[in-house]
């Protein structure tokens, strides 16, 4: 018999997974002229990461506290950002999973991504609205932060030869079409773009966004094995306490795409299939 706890955790895990997959898919649909398309990806990714890391915390709390769950107040007070949730998840991982601790460390690009999405989840999702009403509080522009991520991944994942060839091709394109001036479009950094800037940004968004998706997957990959370890720990406690109903599902079955290697993650465009 599958009780309420099992059903609730299953729904929460499916929600987190759908948000993550929706966000990864949305990344590959972003357009330089449609800033809202970026926000769509940010909303889904930040929601998915927050709920995913909270699942890890709640399950660990149950294991340590005879299947009692943390109160909503505790969950709310203890965690108000994804970075804090990630740090807690790393601490849990180091206790419950016998793997190389270096796997939990973020590289520079992943740290930029997680920091940006954490700030977006807390406050920068209101940046545009705050600007409209001329709020005096200064917060980061999420599009400018994403532009930094885009450029960081461009320099990491695109070879020097490819970058040099691209720059040459864009200049030749501008010469051929006599497009030397400014457009009416603004870049993610908030500055008006030349035709060359516009073409370069369009190329980056199309070609580098899959690289950002692969960075996110590589960051989450070790957690697949943590989910296995946590589920095994729950099952052991169920046996010890004579509990016949499973309290949580096999979470790792809901996140199998965490196992994709970087090259396959880069090739995947639709994560909802």
XYZ file of C-alpha atoms in Angstrom:
273
model
C 0.000 0.000 0.000
C 1.383 3.370 -1.005
C 0.493 5.902 1.686
C 0.221 9.683 1.750
C 3.928 10.290 2.388
C 4.937 8.233 -0.653
C 2.384 9.986 -2.863
C 3.321 13.463 -1.660
C 7.039 12.912 -2.169
C 6.370 11.467 -5.616
C 4.376 14.544 -6.620
C 7.041 16.890 -5.257
C 9.823 15.041 -7.076
C 7.858 15.051 -10.329
C 7.246 18.776 -9.899
C 10.941 19.463 -9.315
C 11.910 17.306 -12.290
C 9.351 18.903 -14.603
C 10.577 22.376 -13.587
C 14.207 21.462 -14.230
C 13.459 19.827 -17.568
C 11.208 22.702 -18.567
C 13.945 25.177 -17.705
C 16.597 23.275 -19.649
C 14.266 23.104 -22.644
C 13.476 26.823 -22.333
C 17.205 27.621 -22.418
C 17.369 26.242 -25.933
C 14.432 28.417 -27.002
C 15.785 31.750 -25.788
C 15.892 34.575 -28.361
C 18.040 37.703 -28.121
C 15.096 39.914 -29.085
C 12.709 38.259 -26.584
C 14.000 38.954 -23.087
C 10.923 37.260 -21.629
C 12.129 33.927 -23.002
C 15.114 34.126 -20.637
C 12.893 34.845 -17.651
C 10.838 31.774 -18.551
C 13.959 29.625 -18.241
C 15.067 31.359 -15.024
C 11.712 30.829 -13.296
C 11.624 27.126 -14.068
C 15.267 26.409 -13.251
C 15.210 28.301 -9.943
C 11.972 26.597 -8.905
C 13.266 23.156 -9.872
C 16.575 23.561 -8.029
C 14.965 24.924 -4.873
C 12.429 22.124 -4.625
C 14.986 19.451 -5.538
C 17.395 20.477 -2.792
C 14.534 20.765 -0.286
C 13.562 17.157 -1.014
C 17.071 16.101 -0.037
C 16.896 18.082 3.201
C 13.452 16.777 4.200
C 14.347 13.130 3.520
C 17.574 13.458 5.508
C 15.628 15.072 8.367
C 13.202 12.133 8.382
C 16.054 9.618 8.555
C 17.618 11.421 11.507
C 14.324 12.062 13.347
C 12.356 8.803 13.322
C 10.417 9.783 10.172
C 9.231 13.072 11.650
C 9.244 15.843 9.042
C 10.506 19.404 9.573
C 7.853 22.038 10.145
C 7.000 24.489 7.403
C 8.327 27.276 9.649
C 11.679 25.518 10.017
C 11.940 24.882 6.293
C 11.039 28.483 5.567
C 13.396 30.001 8.137
C 16.351 27.729 7.478
C 16.392 28.078 3.728
C 15.531 31.174 1.753
C 17.968 30.725 -1.097
C 19.266 28.029 -3.401
C 22.899 28.579 -2.409
C 22.120 27.762 1.232
C 20.132 24.725 0.139
C 23.032 23.587 -2.017
C 25.505 23.916 0.857
C 23.224 21.810 3.057
C 22.821 19.220 0.300
C 26.608 18.983 -0.032
C 26.956 18.402 3.723
C 24.314 15.666 3.534
C 26.010 14.132 0.502
C 29.349 13.915 2.273
C 27.673 11.957 5.098
C 25.490 9.622 3.059
C 27.486 8.916 -0.061
C 30.909 7.284 -0.237
C 32.116 9.125 -3.294
C 34.886 11.590 -4.052
C 34.090 14.766 -2.128
C 35.496 16.830 -5.011
C 32.400 15.829 -7.003
C 30.309 18.216 -4.937
C 32.510 21.231 -5.635
C 31.264 23.710 -8.209
C 33.444 24.912 -11.051
C 33.537 28.630 -11.880
C 30.720 28.449 -14.425
C 28.459 26.386 -12.175
C 29.038 28.807 -9.320
C 27.980 31.710 -11.536
C 24.857 29.812 -12.616
C 23.843 28.778 -9.103
C 24.491 32.243 -7.656
C 22.454 33.909 -10.384
C 19.506 31.513 -10.019
C 19.654 31.796 -6.226
C 19.427 35.581 -6.425
C 16.659 35.260 -8.994
C 14.667 33.019 -6.659
C 15.039 35.503 -3.805
C 14.656 38.917 -5.392
C 16.072 39.651 -8.851
C 12.999 38.176 -10.544
C 11.442 41.508 -9.577
C 14.243 43.572 -11.152
C 12.290 44.723 -14.177
C 9.160 45.616 -12.196
C 11.257 47.405 -9.569
C 12.893 49.420 -12.342
C 9.501 50.406 -13.735
C 8.314 51.762 -10.368
C 11.742 53.323 -9.709
C 12.422 51.381 -6.528
C 15.476 52.761 -4.744
C 16.746 49.338 -3.682
C 19.603 48.229 -5.900
C 19.524 44.612 -7.052
C 21.323 42.784 -9.829
C 19.882 42.637 -13.317
C 19.393 38.890 -14.031
C 19.884 39.420 -17.766
C 23.267 41.063 -17.158
C 24.200 38.164 -14.882
C 23.149 35.682 -17.564
C 25.220 37.569 -20.112
C 28.249 37.006 -17.856
C 27.403 33.279 -17.697
C 26.955 33.144 -21.457
C 30.357 34.734 -22.026
C 32.077 32.520 -19.432
C 30.742 29.373 -21.089
C 31.590 30.773 -24.524
C 35.250 31.081 -23.562
C 35.252 27.674 -21.873
C 33.378 25.538 -24.389
C 34.160 27.203 -27.738
C 37.691 26.592 -28.981
C 40.048 29.444 -29.847
C 40.049 28.400 -33.518
C 36.253 28.404 -33.606
C 36.076 31.819 -31.932
C 38.571 33.307 -34.381
C 36.729 31.810 -37.354
C 33.406 33.105 -36.055
C 34.702 36.654 -35.644
C 36.115 36.606 -39.170
C 32.846 35.302 -40.631
C 30.756 37.926 -38.841
C 32.995 40.776 -40.015
C 32.849 39.428 -43.571
C 29.057 39.212 -43.276
C 28.880 42.842 -42.107
C 31.152 43.994 -44.950
C 29.131 42.105 -47.542
C 25.837 43.562 -46.339
C 27.272 46.972 -45.388
C 25.914 46.659 -41.881
C 28.284 48.813 -39.852
C 25.959 50.855 -37.693
C 23.743 50.346 -34.684
C 20.509 48.388 -34.453
C 17.439 49.261 -32.393
C 18.036 46.261 -30.104
C 19.677 46.176 -26.696
C 21.918 43.332 -25.595
C 21.603 41.354 -22.394
C 24.102 43.792 -20.856
C 21.678 46.671 -21.443
C 23.734 48.380 -24.154
C 22.483 49.110 -27.655
C 23.986 46.684 -30.164
C 25.718 47.125 -33.483
C 24.767 44.679 -36.229
C 27.956 42.779 -35.434
C 27.078 42.656 -31.729
C 23.597 41.424 -32.571
C 24.791 38.623 -34.812
C 27.414 37.554 -32.268
C 24.875 37.497 -29.423
C 22.426 35.495 -31.517
C 25.154 32.941 -32.270
C 26.145 32.677 -28.596
C 22.583 32.135 -27.422
C 21.999 29.373 -29.964
C 25.343 27.603 -29.581
C 26.319 28.258 -25.952
C 22.947 27.721 -24.241
C 23.285 23.911 -24.653
C 26.703 24.214 -22.975
C 25.077 25.969 -20.015
C 22.527 23.146 -19.833
C 25.376 20.628 -19.745
C 27.010 22.558 -16.878
C 23.771 22.285 -14.892
C 23.485 18.557 -15.574
C 27.122 17.937 -14.607
C 26.517 19.870 -11.389
C 23.488 17.723 -10.530
C 24.882 14.369 -11.687
C 26.397 13.300 -8.314
C 23.022 13.843 -6.656
C 21.590 10.927 -8.599
C 23.746 8.632 -6.467
C 22.901 10.568 -3.312
C 19.203 9.954 -4.018
C 19.956 6.228 -4.215
C 21.800 6.347 -0.890
C 19.040 8.305 0.841
C 16.368 5.923 -0.447
C 18.391 2.950 0.857
C 18.766 4.663 4.244
C 15.005 5.269 4.418
C 14.303 1.629 3.556
C 16.667 0.459 6.300
C 14.894 2.665 8.854
C 11.520 1.365 7.651
C 12.679 -2.198 8.344
C 14.126 -1.258 11.737
C 10.869 0.450 12.750
C 8.568 -2.238 11.362
C 7.038 0.120 8.799
C 5.472 -1.779 5.913
C 4.438 1.176 3.758
C 7.281 2.827 1.817
C 7.622 6.441 2.924
C 9.401 7.782 -0.156
C 9.673 6.715 -3.804
C 12.799 5.665 -5.680
C 13.718 9.271 -6.404
C 16.542 8.428 -8.792
C 14.018 6.920 -11.200
C 12.475 10.387 -11.570
C 15.817 12.047 -12.400
C 17.519 9.580 -14.801
C 18.714 12.408 -17.075
C 21.197 13.390 -14.342
C 23.318 10.525 -15.690
C 23.838 12.102 -19.116
C 27.445 12.940 -19.856
C 28.362 16.469 -20.939
C 28.530 15.708 -24.669
C 25.049 14.170 -24.741
C 23.624 16.938 -22.584
C 24.905 19.517 -25.085
C 23.113 17.729 -27.936
C 19.768 17.498 -26.175
C 17.315 20.266 -27.013
C 13.988 19.020 -25.698
C 14.244 17.748 -22.125
C 10.513 17.172 -21.736
C 10.423 13.975 -23.811
